[in-house]
Amino acid sequence: MAQVGATLRAARESRGLTLEDIEKATRIRRVLLEALENDAYDDLPSPVYTRGFIRNYAQLVGLDPEEMVAAYAAATGTPPASPTPEVLDEPLVQSPRGGALGGILWGIVIVLAIGIAGWYAYTRFYLGETPTLPSLPFLAPAASPEAGVTATPPSQAAVVTTPTDAVDPTAVDPTAVEPTEEPTATPPPTATLPPTQAVVIVTPTAVAGITVEARVTAATYVEVTADGERLLTTTLQAGAEEAWTGDEAVSLRVGNAGGISLTVNGVEVPPLGASGEVVTVEYTRDNLPEG
């Protein structure tokens, strides 16, 4: 195969393109393009960047990028970029003992989480009060009957007596006791439902800008301009997928209308034309397709 630089130059000249055209389309500086066409690899950056330059240049002039990169590797003796698998000296699987211990710890954590969640739900939705998480996960033991606390129904006031304060009923004159008001019965607490949360309906805002997505089924020349700035001038091969975005307008000039399909802001547009037909389309905020 001929030298890489000569092949790229011949393909460029056959399409009537200048180095300025290649520089604008690929964003590669002219001095680097000249070094590439002259096979002056010492004037180019590292092989990683040089391979990227060759791919962009070859795709723009209709050559196979991978064949050109392979020719460059053969000419310079640099191996192709391919990751070398790393061999691990230690196994990736944990020992059974460590795995069993980890499973037990996770089981304890899950049981505690389920218990806390159940307690929270019971307190919140059945007792009608907002629970306060306890500082310790243990409950204090219930008071024994010997403590002297007499349980009373909700309708009666609770009376607390101790053995030292007990009064002999025979030492009290019934007539000397002044009447007191009968305690008012305290109604039992009623469960309150949690407040109903208001449903907020979020109205989606309009998508800003214009996004054009392209899917190529046959090789075609494409020139893309967004908001007056040229974004791309190249030949896309079958299987390529591209996307361009503009604030006000996106226009495309296609050399093979039958080999490309477009989607604008997520809406698929009708076919642009027949195979081999040159078509120019422009999408603005005023003529966006409707889904």
PDB file of N, CA and C in Angstrom, residues 166-177:
ATOM      1  N   ALA A 166     -50.783   5.539 104.321  1.00  0.00           N
ATOM      2  CA  ALA A 166     -52.137   5.008 104.459  1.00  0.00           C
ATOM      3  C   ALA A 166     -52.794   5.568 105.726  1.00  0.00           C
ATOM      4  N   VAL A 167     -54.083   5.908 105.647  1.00  0.00           N
ATOM      5  CA  VAL A 167     -54.829   6.510 106.754  1.00  0.00           C
ATOM      6  C   VAL A 167     -55.832   5.502 107.286  1.00  0.00           C
ATOM      7  N   ASP A 168     -55.902   5.402 108.608  1.00  0.00           N
ATOM      8  CA  ASP A 168     -56.874   4.513 109.235  1.00  0.00           C
ATOM      9  C   ASP A 168     -58.259   5.087 109.052  1.00  0.00           C
ATOM     10  N   PRO A 169     -59.164   4.366 108.401  1.00  0.00           N
ATOM     11  CA  PRO A 169     -60.499   4.939 108.156  1.00  0.00           C
ATOM     12  C   PRO A 169     -61.262   5.218 109.446  1.00  0.00           C
ATOM     13  N   THR A 170     -60.961   4.534 110.574  1.00  0.00           N
ATOM     14  CA  THR A 170     -61.702   4.771 111.821  1.00  0.00           C
ATOM     15  C   THR A 170     -61.280   6.052 112.497  1.00  0.00           C
ATOM     16  N   ALA A 171     -60.096   6.612 112.124  1.00  0.00           N
ATOM     17  CA  ALA A 171     -59.622   7.838 112.766  1.00  0.00           C
ATOM     18  C   ALA A 171     -60.132   9.081 112.090  1.00  0.00           C
ATOM     19  N   VAL A 172     -60.911   8.982 111.078  1.00  0.00           N
ATOM     20  CA  VAL A 172     -61.406  10.135 110.327  1.00  0.00           C
ATOM     21  C   VAL A 172     -62.890  10.268 110.570  1.00  0.00           C
ATOM     22  N   ASP A 173     -63.305  11.466 110.927  1.00  0.00           N
ATOM     23  CA  ASP A 173     -64.725  11.728 111.143  1.00  0.00           C
ATOM     24  C   ASP A 173     -65.375  11.946 109.805  1.00  0.00           C
ATOM     25  N   PRO A 174     -66.367  11.127 109.448  1.00  0.00           N
ATOM     26  CA  PRO A 174     -66.995  11.319 108.131  1.00  0.00           C
ATOM     27  C   PRO A 174     -67.637  12.676 107.978  1.00  0.00           C
ATOM     28  N   THR A 175     -68.116  13.281 109.100  1.00  0.00           N
ATOM     29  CA  THR A 175     -68.788  14.569 108.976  1.00  0.00           C
ATOM     30  C   THR A 175     -67.813  15.703 108.788  1.00  0.00           C
ATOM     31  N   ALA A 176     -66.516  15.462 109.117  1.00  0.00           N
ATOM     32  CA  ALA A 176     -65.536  16.542 109.014  1.00  0.00           C
ATOM     33  C   ALA A 176     -64.925  16.651 107.631  1.00  0.00           C
ATOM     34  N   VAL A 177     -65.251  15.746 106.804  1.00  0.00           N
ATOM     35  CA  VAL A 177     -64.678  15.777 105.446  1.00  0.00           C
ATOM     36  C   VAL A 177     -65.478  16.735 104.591  1.00  0.00           C
TER      37      VAL A 177
END
